[in-house]
Structure formats: structure tokens, C-alpha cells
XYZ file of C-alpha atoms in Angstrom:
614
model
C -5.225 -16.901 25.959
C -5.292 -14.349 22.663
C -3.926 -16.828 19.795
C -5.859 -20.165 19.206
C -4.031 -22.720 17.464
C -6.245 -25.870 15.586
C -4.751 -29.050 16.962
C -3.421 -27.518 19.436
C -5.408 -25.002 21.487
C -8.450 -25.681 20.217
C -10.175 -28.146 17.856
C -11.183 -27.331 14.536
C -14.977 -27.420 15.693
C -14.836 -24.942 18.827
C -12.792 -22.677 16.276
C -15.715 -22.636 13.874
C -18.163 -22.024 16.455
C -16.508 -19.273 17.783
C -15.711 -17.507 14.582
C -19.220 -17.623 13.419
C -20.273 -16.549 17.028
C -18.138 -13.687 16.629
C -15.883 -14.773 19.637
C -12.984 -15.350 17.545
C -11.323 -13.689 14.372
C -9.783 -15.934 11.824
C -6.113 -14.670 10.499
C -5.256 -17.805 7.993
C -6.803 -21.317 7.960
C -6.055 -22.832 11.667
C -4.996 -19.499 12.882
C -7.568 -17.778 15.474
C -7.558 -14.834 17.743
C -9.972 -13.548 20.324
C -12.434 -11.011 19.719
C -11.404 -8.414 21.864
C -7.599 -9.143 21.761
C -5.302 -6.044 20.893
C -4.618 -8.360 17.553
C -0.992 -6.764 16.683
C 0.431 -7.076 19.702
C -0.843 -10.662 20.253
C 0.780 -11.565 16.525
C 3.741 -9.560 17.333
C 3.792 -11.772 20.436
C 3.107 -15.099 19.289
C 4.923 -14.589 15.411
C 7.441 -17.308 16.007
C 4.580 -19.968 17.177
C 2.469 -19.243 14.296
C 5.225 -19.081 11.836
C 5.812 -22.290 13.461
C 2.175 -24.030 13.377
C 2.022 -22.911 9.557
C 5.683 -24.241 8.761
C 6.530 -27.317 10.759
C 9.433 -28.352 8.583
C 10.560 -24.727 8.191
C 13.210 -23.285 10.469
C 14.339 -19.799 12.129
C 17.314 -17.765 9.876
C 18.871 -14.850 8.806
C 17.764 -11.784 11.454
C 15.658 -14.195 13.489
C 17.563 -16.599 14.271
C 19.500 -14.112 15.527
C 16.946 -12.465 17.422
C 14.525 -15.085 18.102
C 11.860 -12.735 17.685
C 10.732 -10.642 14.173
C 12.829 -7.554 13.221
C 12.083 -4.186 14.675
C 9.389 -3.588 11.404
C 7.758 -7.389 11.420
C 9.338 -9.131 9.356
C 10.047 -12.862 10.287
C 12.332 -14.745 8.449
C 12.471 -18.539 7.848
C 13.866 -21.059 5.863
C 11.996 -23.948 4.378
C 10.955 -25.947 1.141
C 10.037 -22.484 -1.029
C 9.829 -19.308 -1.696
C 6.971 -18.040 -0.047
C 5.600 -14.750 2.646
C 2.412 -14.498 4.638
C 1.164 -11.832 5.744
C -0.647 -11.594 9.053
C -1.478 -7.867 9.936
C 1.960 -6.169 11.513
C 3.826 -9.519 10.778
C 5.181 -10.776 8.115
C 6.106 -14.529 7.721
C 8.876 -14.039 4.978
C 10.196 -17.984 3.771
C 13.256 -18.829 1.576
C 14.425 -21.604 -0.086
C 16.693 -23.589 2.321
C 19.916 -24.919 1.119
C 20.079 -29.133 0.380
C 22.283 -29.131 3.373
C 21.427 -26.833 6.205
C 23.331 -26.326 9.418
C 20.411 -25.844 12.162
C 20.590 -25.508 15.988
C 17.776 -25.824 18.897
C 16.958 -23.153 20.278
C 13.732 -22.323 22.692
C 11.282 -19.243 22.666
C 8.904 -18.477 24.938
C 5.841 -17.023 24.953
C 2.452 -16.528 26.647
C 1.862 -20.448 25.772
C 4.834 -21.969 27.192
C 8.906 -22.592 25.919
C 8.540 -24.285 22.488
C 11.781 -26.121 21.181
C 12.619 -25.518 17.340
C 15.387 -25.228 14.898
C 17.137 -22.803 14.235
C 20.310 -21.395 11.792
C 23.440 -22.305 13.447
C 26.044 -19.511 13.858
C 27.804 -20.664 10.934
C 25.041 -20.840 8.774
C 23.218 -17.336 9.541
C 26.739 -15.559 9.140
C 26.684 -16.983 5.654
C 23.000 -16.217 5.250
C 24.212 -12.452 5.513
C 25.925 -12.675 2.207
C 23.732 -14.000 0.191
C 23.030 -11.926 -2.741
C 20.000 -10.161 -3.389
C 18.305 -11.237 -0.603
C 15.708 -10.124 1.690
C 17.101 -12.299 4.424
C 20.600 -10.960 4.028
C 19.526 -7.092 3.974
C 17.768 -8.245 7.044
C 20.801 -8.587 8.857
C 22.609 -5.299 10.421
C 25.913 -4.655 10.244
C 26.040 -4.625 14.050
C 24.240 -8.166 13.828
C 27.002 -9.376 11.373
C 29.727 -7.756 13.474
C 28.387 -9.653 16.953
C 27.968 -12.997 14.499
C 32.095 -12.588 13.352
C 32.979 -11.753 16.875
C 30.914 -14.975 18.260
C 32.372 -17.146 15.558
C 36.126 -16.130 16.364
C 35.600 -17.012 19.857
C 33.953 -20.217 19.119
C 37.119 -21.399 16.814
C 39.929 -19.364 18.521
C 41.168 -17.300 15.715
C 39.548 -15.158 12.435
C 41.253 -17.751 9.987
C 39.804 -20.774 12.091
C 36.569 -19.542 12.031
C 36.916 -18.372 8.191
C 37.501 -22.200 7.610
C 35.112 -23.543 9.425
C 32.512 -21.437 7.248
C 33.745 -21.872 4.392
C 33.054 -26.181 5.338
C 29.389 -25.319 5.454
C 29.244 -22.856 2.115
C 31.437 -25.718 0.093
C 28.717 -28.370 1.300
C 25.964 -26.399 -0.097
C 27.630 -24.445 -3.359
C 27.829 -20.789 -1.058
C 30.991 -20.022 -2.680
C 30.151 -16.132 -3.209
C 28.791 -15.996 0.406
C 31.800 -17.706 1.539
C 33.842 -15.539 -0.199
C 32.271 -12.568 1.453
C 32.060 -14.413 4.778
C 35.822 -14.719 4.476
C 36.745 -11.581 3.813
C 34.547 -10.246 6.225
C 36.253 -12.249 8.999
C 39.834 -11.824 8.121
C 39.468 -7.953 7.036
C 41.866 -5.513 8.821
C 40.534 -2.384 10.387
C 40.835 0.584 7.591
C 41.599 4.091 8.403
C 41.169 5.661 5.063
C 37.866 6.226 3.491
C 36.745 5.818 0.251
C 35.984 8.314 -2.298
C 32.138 9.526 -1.939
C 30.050 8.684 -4.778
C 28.409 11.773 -5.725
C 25.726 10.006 -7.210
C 24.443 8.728 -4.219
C 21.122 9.227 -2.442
C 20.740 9.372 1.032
C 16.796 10.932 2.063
C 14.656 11.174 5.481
C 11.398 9.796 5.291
C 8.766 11.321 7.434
C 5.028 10.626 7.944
C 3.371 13.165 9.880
C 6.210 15.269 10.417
C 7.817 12.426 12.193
C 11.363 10.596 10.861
C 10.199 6.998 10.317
C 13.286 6.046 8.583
C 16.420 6.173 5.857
C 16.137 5.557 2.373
C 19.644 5.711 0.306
C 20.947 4.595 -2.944
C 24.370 3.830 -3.650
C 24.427 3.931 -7.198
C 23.438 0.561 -8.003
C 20.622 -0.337 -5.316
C 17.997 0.744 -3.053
C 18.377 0.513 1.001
C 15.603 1.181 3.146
C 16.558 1.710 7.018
C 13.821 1.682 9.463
C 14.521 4.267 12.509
C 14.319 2.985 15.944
C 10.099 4.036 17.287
C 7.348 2.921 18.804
C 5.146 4.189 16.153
C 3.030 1.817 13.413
C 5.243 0.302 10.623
C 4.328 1.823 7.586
C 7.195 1.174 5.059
C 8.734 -2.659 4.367
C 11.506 -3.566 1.924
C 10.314 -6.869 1.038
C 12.898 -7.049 -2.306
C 16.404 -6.141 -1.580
C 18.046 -3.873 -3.770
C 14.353 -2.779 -4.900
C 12.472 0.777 -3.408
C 9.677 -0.739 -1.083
C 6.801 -0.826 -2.543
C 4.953 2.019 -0.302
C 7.488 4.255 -2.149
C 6.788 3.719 -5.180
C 3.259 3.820 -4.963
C 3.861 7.861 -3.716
C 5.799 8.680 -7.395
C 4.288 10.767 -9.929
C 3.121 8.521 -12.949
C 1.433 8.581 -16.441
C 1.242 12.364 -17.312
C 2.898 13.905 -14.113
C 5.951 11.987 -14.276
C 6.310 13.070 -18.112
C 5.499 17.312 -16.944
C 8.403 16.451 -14.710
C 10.996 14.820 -16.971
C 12.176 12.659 -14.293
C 14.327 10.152 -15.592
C 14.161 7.233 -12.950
C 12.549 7.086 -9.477
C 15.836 8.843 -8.258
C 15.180 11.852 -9.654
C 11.587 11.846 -8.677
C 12.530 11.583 -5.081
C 15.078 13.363 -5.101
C 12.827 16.542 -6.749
C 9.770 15.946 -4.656
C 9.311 16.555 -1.118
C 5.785 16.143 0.086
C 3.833 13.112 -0.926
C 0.099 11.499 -0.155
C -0.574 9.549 2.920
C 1.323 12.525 5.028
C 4.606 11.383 3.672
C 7.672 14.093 2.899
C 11.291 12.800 1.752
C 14.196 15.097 2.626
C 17.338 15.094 2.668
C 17.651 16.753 6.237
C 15.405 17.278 9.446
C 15.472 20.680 9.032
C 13.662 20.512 5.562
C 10.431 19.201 7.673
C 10.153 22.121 9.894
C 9.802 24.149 6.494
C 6.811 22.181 5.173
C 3.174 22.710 5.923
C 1.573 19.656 8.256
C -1.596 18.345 6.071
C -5.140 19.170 8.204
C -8.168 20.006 6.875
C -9.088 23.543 8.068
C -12.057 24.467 5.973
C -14.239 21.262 4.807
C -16.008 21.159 1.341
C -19.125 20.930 2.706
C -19.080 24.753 3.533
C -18.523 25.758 -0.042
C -20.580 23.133 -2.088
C -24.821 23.283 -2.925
C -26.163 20.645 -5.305
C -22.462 19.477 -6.015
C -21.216 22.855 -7.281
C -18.234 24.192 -5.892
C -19.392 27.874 -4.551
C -15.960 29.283 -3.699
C -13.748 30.852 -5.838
C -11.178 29.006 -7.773
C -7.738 30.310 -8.180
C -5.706 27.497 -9.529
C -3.762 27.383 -13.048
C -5.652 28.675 -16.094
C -5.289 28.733 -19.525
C -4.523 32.358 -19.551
C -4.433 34.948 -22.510
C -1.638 33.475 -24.709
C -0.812 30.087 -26.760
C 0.171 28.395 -23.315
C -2.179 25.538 -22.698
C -3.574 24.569 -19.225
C -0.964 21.457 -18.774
C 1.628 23.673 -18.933
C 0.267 26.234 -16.330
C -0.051 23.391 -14.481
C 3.097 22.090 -14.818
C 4.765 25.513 -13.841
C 3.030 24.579 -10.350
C 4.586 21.562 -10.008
C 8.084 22.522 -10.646
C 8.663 23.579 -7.266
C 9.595 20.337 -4.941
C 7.280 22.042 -1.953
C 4.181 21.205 -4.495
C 2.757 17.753 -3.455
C 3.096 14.828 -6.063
C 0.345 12.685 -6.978
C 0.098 9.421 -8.670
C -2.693 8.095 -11.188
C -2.390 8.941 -15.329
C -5.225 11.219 -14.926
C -4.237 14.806 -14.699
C -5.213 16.204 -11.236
C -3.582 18.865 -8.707
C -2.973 19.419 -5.170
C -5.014 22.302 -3.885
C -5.688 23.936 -0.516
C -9.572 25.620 -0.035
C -8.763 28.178 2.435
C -11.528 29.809 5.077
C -12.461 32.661 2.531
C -13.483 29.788 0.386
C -10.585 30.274 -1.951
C -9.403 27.144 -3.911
C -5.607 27.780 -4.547
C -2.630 25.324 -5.151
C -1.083 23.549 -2.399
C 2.718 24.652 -3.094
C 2.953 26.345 0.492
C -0.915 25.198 2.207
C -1.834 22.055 3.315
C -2.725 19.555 0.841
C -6.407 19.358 1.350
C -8.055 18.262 -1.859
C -7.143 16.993 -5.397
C -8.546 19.452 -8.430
C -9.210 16.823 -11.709
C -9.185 19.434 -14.831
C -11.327 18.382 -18.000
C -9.380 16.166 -20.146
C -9.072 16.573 -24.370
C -10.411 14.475 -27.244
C -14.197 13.507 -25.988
C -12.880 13.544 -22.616
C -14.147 16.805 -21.828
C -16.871 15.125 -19.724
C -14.465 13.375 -17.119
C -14.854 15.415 -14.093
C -18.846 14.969 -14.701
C -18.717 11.438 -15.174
C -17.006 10.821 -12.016
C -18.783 13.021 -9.923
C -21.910 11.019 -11.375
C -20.491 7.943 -10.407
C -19.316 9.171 -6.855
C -22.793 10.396 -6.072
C -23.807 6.776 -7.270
C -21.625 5.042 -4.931
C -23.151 7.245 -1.665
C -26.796 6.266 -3.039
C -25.673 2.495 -3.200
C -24.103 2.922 0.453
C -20.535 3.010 -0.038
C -18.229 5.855 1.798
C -17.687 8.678 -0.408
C -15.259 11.416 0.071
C -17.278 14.992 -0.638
C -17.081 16.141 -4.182
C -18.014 19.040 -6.159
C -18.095 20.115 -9.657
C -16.078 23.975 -10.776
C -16.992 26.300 -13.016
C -13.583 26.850 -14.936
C -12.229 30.008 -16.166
C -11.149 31.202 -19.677
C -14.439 28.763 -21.319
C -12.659 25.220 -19.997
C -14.944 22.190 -19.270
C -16.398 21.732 -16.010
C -13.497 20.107 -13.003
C -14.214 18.260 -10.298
C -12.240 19.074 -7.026
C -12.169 16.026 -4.404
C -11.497 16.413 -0.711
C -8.842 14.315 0.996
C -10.375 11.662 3.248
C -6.449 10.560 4.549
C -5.510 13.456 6.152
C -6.205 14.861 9.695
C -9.592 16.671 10.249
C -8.558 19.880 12.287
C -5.683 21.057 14.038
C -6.649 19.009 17.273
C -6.753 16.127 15.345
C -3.599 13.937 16.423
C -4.200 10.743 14.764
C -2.347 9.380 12.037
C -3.162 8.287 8.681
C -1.746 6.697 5.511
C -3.191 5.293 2.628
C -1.475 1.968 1.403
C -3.129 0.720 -1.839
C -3.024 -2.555 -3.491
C -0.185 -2.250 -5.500
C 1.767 -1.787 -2.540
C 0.188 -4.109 -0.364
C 0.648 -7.068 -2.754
C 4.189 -5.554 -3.360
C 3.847 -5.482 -6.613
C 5.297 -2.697 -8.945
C 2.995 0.197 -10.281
C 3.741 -1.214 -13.766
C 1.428 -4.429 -12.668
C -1.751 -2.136 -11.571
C -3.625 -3.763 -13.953
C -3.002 -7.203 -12.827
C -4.451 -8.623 -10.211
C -7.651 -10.396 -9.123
C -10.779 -9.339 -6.788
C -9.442 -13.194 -5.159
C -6.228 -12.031 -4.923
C -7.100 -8.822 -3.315
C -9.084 -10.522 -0.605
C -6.049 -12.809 -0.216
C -4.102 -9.420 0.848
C -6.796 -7.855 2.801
C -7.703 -10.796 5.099
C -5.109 -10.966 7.174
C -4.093 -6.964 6.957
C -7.731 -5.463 8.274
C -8.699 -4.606 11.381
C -12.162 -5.967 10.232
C -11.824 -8.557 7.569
C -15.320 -9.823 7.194
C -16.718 -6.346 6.735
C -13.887 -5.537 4.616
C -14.717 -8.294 2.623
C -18.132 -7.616 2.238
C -16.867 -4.218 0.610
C -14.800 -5.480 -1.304
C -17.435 -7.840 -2.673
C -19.704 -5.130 -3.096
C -17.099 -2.672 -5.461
C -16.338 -5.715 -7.514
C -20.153 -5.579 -7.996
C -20.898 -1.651 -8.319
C -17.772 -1.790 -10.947
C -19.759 -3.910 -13.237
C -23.151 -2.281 -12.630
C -21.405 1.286 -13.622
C -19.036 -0.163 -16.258
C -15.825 1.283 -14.499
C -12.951 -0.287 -16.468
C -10.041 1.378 -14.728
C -10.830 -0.011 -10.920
C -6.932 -1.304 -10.942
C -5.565 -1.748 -7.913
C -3.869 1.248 -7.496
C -7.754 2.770 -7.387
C -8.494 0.470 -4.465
C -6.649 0.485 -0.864
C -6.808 0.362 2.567
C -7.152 3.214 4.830
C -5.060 3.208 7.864
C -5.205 4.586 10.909
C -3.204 4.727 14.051
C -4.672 7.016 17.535
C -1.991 9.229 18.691
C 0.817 7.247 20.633
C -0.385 3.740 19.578
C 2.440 1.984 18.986
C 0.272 -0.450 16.081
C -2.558 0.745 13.628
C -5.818 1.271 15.441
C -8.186 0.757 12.361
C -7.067 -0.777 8.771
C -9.998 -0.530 6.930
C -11.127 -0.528 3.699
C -10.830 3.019 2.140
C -13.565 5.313 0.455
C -14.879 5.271 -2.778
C -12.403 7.350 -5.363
C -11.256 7.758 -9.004
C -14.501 5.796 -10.095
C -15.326 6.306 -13.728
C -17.802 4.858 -15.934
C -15.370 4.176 -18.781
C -17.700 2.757 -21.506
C -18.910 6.603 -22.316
C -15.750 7.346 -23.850
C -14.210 7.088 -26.992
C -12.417 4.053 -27.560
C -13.713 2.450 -24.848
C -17.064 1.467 -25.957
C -16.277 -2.314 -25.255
C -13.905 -1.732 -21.973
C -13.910 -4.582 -19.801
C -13.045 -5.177 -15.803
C -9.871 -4.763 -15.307
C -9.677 -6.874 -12.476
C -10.515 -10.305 -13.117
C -13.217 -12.387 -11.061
C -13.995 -15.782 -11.568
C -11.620 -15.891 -14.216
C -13.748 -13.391 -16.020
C -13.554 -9.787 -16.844
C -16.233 -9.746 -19.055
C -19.809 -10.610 -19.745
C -20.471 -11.503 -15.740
C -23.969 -13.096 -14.057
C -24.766 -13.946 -10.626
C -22.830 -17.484 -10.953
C -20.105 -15.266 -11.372
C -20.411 -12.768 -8.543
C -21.651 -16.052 -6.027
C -18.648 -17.934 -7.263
C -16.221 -14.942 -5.844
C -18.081 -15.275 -3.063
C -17.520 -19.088 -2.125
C -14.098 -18.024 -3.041
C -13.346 -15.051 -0.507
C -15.355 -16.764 2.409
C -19.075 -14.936 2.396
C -22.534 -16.812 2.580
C -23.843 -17.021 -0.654
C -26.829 -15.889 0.921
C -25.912 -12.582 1.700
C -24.115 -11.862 -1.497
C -26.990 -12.917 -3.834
C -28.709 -10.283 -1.757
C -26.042 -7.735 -1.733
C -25.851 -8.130 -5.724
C -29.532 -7.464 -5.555
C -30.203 -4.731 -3.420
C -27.124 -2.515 -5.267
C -28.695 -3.852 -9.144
C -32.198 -2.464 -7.206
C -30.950 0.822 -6.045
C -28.742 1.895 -8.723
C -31.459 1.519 -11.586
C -34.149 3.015 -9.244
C -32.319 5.840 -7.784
C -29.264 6.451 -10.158
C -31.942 7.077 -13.301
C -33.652 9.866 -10.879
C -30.303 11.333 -10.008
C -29.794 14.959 -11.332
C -26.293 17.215 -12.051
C -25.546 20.382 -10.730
C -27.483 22.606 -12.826
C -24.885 24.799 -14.192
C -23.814 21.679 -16.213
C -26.892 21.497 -18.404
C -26.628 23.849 -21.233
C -23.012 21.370 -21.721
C -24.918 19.091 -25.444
C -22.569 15.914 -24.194
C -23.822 16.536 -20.399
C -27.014 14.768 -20.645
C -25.995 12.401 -23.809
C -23.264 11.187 -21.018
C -25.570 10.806 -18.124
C -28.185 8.893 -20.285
C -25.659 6.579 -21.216
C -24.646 5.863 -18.114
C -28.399 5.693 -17.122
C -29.047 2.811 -19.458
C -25.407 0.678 -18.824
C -26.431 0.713 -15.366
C -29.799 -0.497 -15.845
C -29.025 -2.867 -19.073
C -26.631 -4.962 -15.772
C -28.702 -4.494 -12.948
C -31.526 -6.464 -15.170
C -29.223 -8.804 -16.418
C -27.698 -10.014 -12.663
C -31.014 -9.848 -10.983
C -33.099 -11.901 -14.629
């Protein structure tokens, strides 16, 4: 047995015992699986029992009631009381609002547990559930499904305007008069032999990860439609809001200054102008467009070109150059070409390739090996320094850091710091996978709400999505922490995600872990932002935060109080010790604001560590 059910398998004691033994893994309350279980597949294989354990009064619809199972990319649909998904790893438990009068049939399932015996849509009911507008259940639904559910219901009542009848019974009783409308003409339509006109405006693209098509995204000129491809692969991409680009997508567009080098008008254009993307994604518009673009791999590491975080190759990216043309321009002459890799994040950065010779030089036909972050303007100058600073704090208070160095710029600019990818593959022998879903997407919510979100919230979305929840969770406690000791006021949750990855031929994610430490900043050094806050709330607080605080967050997300009171202490302990002794590459000293900067940063970091640890 892999899935333990409360009440049912087990009791709720044994299930606590185990847990804490480290025997079993808790997905949601009541909801346990063994230790050394492959976890997706025993979800995957037990979906419509656990949907069933956490929804009694809920019932099977739309797709799976036709399939008795989830949908090819995990989704598993039910109707019930509310509005309402859970997530559980590579399922996802998707609930709508049932109608007052629902027309439900039994129907078995089994599993490694035995047959159960549940309700689910009748055949009149899910062919009306496929018209529903706006509707994740509906877009759910193929149009081979819908075709087999016409051809079933004609059979049933003998004729097209029998069964067209006896549907629209069901949609009168429960106010479906659009769906029955479309149901209707659905069932009575005669075969057509001329085609419509072609709406130019239309999008039709090929995503790839890794080179490999995972699936079709198109736009007819009013909607999105995202069309997973037949594989055995991971699922990487969900539409979770019908008519709406999955949030995965979106995550990959250009934003903040990059979207405004670009002039793109609307997420249309920006897909339609880029091609290669982070997390080893590339949109075209045919196969043979993949062949043309370089795979991602890390040939030639930082490492070899870095001593006492200065960059010791030679950089040969955009410059200002010997006219009136400033360096955001040169840089946005790179990105004009679609083979140049867009980035997300307001911050001004570049893709760039460090080749063997040690050369740093812009990713427009390389792989996409590490992100160059340029000085920014108006007492911003010291960026790049001030998040190297902070990087090298996060190594010294244990997190994992990606390497980073700091550049000597040409033509008199400020210092940059170039950052090496950490989601890409690490040499050409190198077959896993990767992809890098942040928190935006995984609590599919638009870009636009970044800043939005909760540290409970986030542990909400990562419980039931790691590989290793209560270490993840421990992280994630611990960069709620380190953001308040450093005064970072931009960790949004588009600067936190999960790194995933998947060992070549798996057919599920091998590891879904929390990723490195990246774009950390301490933001009170800057102007206007002497009195930043969190931007993620804990404890209800963003703002002036103790130890109640931090040990509150932590009865709230499921750790011993214990160990976070000591976690809070040890990074307070280490950061004021070690982060005051803590040094910059020495080329960045004769800079006045250089040591102003660090000193500031010196004393925020001390002036919290005293206060949480008082």
C-alpha cells in the first residue's frame, strides 16, 4: 500500500507516528504516502480516491467523468458545493460549482485499494458541461470527447432531435439555456464542406522545452487555447483559466523595462516576436524553427573565470560606445532579434554566453548560460554591488547560491554583475531536464499580482508540489527570515520558485525543490526606499517583525517552534558576525558610494539580527 487514507487506511494516530518517524509523507491533512513510494505515480494512481476522501459530497464531471481517470496533464475535475482546486504534486483536484439540480450516475473505479462506487455526471449532463462558457471544465473536454458524447447520446434516444430534447430537459431544470443552445446545435448540425475564412490574426505556436514539442498554444482572436501533445514526459504547462495564457507562459514574457525596449503591445506580440525563453522553453511557429536554435548547456562554468568575485574574462556585450546612444539602447539593438532569449523581472539584465576563451558575449546565437545585470541610473549605480553583497551573504548564511561575479565595464560605466544559470543543463552529457516554475505561476496568479501574496500562502503552494516539503519548508522559513535580516523589499514571488527537475526518460519530475538564492537586493540603500518594507506579508505583517512574528509563521506552515527559534538565531548570529567581516572585490574600492553602501548594509543587518535575537 503507497496512499494512506485517515479513517480509512489508517487512524489518525499511526499517521502521525509515521510522519514524524519519517515513514510517511503528508500531502494535505488526512492524506499520507509512504516514504519510499514513487509519489506521482501513486497520486496519479489513486487521484480519483483522494479527490474522493477530500470531497465526499462532490462528484466526477466534465473530462473525468468521461474518463474516469485525470486528463492526460493531471487535471481532475469535479463538481461540488464551490469553487475550489487542490493541488497535490502532478494532480490537480480542480472543483466547480454544481448546478441546484444535477443529473449524476454510478459509476465504479478501481484501483490498487479495491472498486469504489461514486457519482458521477450522467451523459446528459457532461455533454452540457462541454458548453459551458468560460470554463475550465468545458475546455477540458476534446472535441473527439464531445463527438463520442453526441454519438452516445443519439444512440441512447434514437435520433439527433430526441437526444437534443432530452438535453435540453436537464439545461431548462437548471437555467443552461446557452449550453443548451450549444448542445443543440451541436447535435443537430449537418456535416459542412466549406471552410471558413482564416482569420489572419490568429496565433497558432509550438511550445518546446528542451528541444522537445510539449504542446500547442493558439489564439483565435478573442482567446487563448493551450493543447497539451500526447508524451510521456513531466507536465510542465496547465491552463487552469480558460480563455486565459497558462500561467507558466506568462511568467516567460518580457516585463517592466524589456517589454517597453520591445514595444510589444499585448502578450501576442511578445510571443509571437520571441523564440527562446528561460526554463529551456522556445515558442515557434514550426518544428523546423527548433532545429535552428542553440540547446542551453553550460560549457564553460564561472568558476574558471572568477577570483575574489571579479569576473576575469573579457566582456564583449553592448556598450555605450562613442556617440549620444546610451547603453539601453545598445542593448535593446540585441534584443531585437527573436533568436535573443527574453527575460522577465523590471530590472535591466541580458542573456549572455561565456565561451571557453573566457569571452562574455550575448546569447543571440550561444547558449543562454548566464544573465549580465548592467548598473542602473539615479543612485542606482551600486545595484550590481549590492546584490552580489547580498548573494555572498546568502552562501555565508547556508543558502544555495548560483556563482556570481562582479565586471569591470567599458567606456567608465558602473561595475555589473553577471549571474550564471543554475536551470540549465551542466555539460553536453547532461540529459536531464529542467524548468524553473516560480510562484506567480504556481499559485496561477498573473505577473501583475507579484507583489501579493503571503510567506503562508506560499507554503500552501509548495506543500503539496515538492519532492521534499519539510525541507522545503524549512527554506522557505529561513528566506522569509534572511529577507528581513538584509532588508530585501522586492522578494515578490516572482523572485522565489521552485526548481524542477526530471532524469532523462522519467515520465514525472524526479526532484521539485526549492530553487537557489537570486535577484536578492538589500533595498533600503537606495533612494526612495529608505523605509521599504517586506513585500510579502507574514503574520499579517510586513513591517517592524520580532521572533513572535517569525514563530507565529512557523505554527502556521507546520515547523517545531523549536527549530525555528533556532534557525532565526543561528542566521541573526552569522550574518552580523560574518557579513560585517565580508570584503568586495577589490577593484570596487576606489567607487566613494562602494563602501558608504556596504556599511549600510553592515549596520541594517546587525540593527535586526539584535533586535530578533534581544
Amino acid at each position: 500500500m503507497t496512499i494512506y487514507l485517515v479513517g480509512e487506511t489508517i487512524d489518525a494516530k499511526q499517521a502521525h507516528l509515521g510522519a514524524q518517524a519519517g515513514d510517511l509523507i503528508q500531502l494535505v491533512r488526512g492524506v499520507y504516502v509512504a516514504h519510499d513510494a514513487d509519489v506521482d505515480r501513486a497520486i496519479l494512481a489513486h487521484a480519483v480516491r483522494i479527490a474522493h476522501y477530500l470531497y465526499p459530497a462532490a462528484y466526477l464531471s466534465s473530462a473525468s467523468a468521461f474518463l474516469l481517470a485525470p486528463t492526460e496533464d493531471g487535471r481532475l475535475f469535479i463538481s461540488g458545493r464551490r469553487n475550489q482546486r487542490t493541488r497535490l504534486r502532478n494532480v490537480e483536484i480542480v472543483q466547480n460549482q454544481a448546478p441546484k439540480h444535477p443529473s449524476t450516475a454510478p459509476a465504479i473505479v478501481g484501483d490498487d485499494h479495491g472498486e469504489l462506487h461514486l457519482q458521477v455526471s450522467s451523459p446528459r449532463q457532461r455533454f452540457l458541461e462541454a458548453f459551458r462558457l468560460r470554463s475550465e471544465h468545458a475546455s477540458a473536454i476534446t472535441s473527439d470527447m464531445r463527438r463520442q458524447m453526441a454519438e452516445r447520446l443519439i444512440e441512447e434516444y434514437g435520433s439527433p432531435k430526441a437526444a437534443a430534447d432530452a438535453v435540453w430537459a436537464l439545461a431548462r431544470e437548471n437555467g443552461w439555456y446557452r449550453e443548451g443552445e450549444g448542445a443543440e446545435r451541436f447535435l443537430l448540425a449537418e456535416p459542412s464542406t466549406t471552410k471558413p475564412p482564416a482569420n489572419k490574426a490568429a496565433l497558432d505556436l509550438l511550445i518546446a522545452w528542451h528541444g522537445e514539442p510539449i504542446g500547442q498554444l493558439t489564439h483565435d482572436g478573442f482567446e487563448w487555447r493551450w493543447t497539451p501533445q500526447k508524451r510521456k514526459g513531466p507536465v510542465l504547462v496547465r491552463e487552469t483559466t480558460p480563455g486565459k495564457l497558462p500561467a507558466f507562459v506568462e511568467s516567460l514574457l518580457p516585463e517592466g523595462w524589456l517589454a517597453q525596449v520591445l514595444h510589444d503591445r499585448d502578450e501576442r506580440e511578445a510571443l509571437r516576436r520571441g523564440r527562446r525563453y528561460m526554463s529551456n522553453i522556445t515558442i515557434v511557429e514550426s518544428r523546423e524553427e527548433l532545429a535552428e536554435l542553440p540547446a542551453d548547456v553550460l560549457n564553460t562554468p564561472l568558476s574558471a573565470f572568477t577570483d575574489a568575485g571579479r569576473f576575469t574574462g573579457q566582456y564583449a556585450g553592448p556598450a555605450r560606445g562613442e556617440i549620444e546612444e546610451t547603453f539601453e539602447q545598445n542593448l535593446a539593438r540585441v534584443f531585437a532579434r527573436a533568436e535573443t532569449p527574453r527575460l522577465s523581472g523590471v530590472q535591466i539584465k541580458a542573456p549572455m554566453s561565456l565561451l571557453a576563451d573566457g569571452a562574455l558575449v550575448p546569447a543571440i546565437d550561444q547558449s543562454f548560460t548566464h544573465i549580465l545585470k548592467p548598473a542602473g541610473t539615479v543612485g542606482f549605480e551600486t545595484l550590481p554591488i549590492v546584490e552580489w553583497f547580498c548573494l555572498e551573504l546568502g552562501r555565508i548564511a547556508g543558502f544555495e547560491v548560483p556563482d556570481a561575479a562582479l565586471i569591470e565595464m567599458p567606456d567608465g560605466m558602473p561595475p555589473a554583475l553577471v549571474v550564471e544559470r543554475f536551470d540549465i543543463r551542466r555539460a553536453p552529457d547532461d540529459m536531464r531536464r529542467f524548468a524553473l516554475e516560480d510562484f506567480c505561476s504556481i499559485l496561477d496568479l498573473p505577473a501583475s499580482a507579484k507583489y501579493d501574496g503571503t510567506i503562508e500562502r506560499m507554503a500552501r503552494g509548495l506543500r503539496p508540489l515538492s519532492t521534499d516539503p519539510t525541507a522545503d519548508l524549512d527554506i522557505l522559513f529561513r528566506r522569509a527570515v534572511f529577507a528581513w535580516l538584509i532588508a530585501d523589499g522586492d522578494m515578490h514571488l516572482k523572485n522565489l520558485a521552485m526548481l524542477k527537475i526530471a532524469d532523462p526518460d522519467a515520465k514525472t519530475f524526479t526532484s521539485i525543490r526549492f530553487a537557489p538564492l537570486y535577484d536578492a537586493v538589500t533595498t533600503r540603500v537606495f533612494p526612495g526606499l529608505t523605509t521599504d518594507r517586506m513585500t510579502l506579508k507574514l503574520n499579517g505583517k510586513d513591517d517592524r517583525l520580532t521572533m513572535a512574528d517569525f514563530l507565529a509563521l512557523a505554527r502556521t506552515i507546520g515547523l517545531p517552534t523549536g527549530s525555528a527559534e533556532a534557525a532565526v538565531n543561528a542566521l541573526a548570529t552569522t550574518l552580523s558576525e560574518h557579513g560585517a567581516e565580508m570584503g568586495l572585490p577589490e577593484f570596487t574600492s576606489h567607487l566613494e558610494t562602494t563602501t558608504a553602501v556596504r556599511g549600510q548594509i553592515s549596520a541594517l543587518v546587525r540593527g535586526r539580527s539584535a533586535g530578533l535575537t534581544a
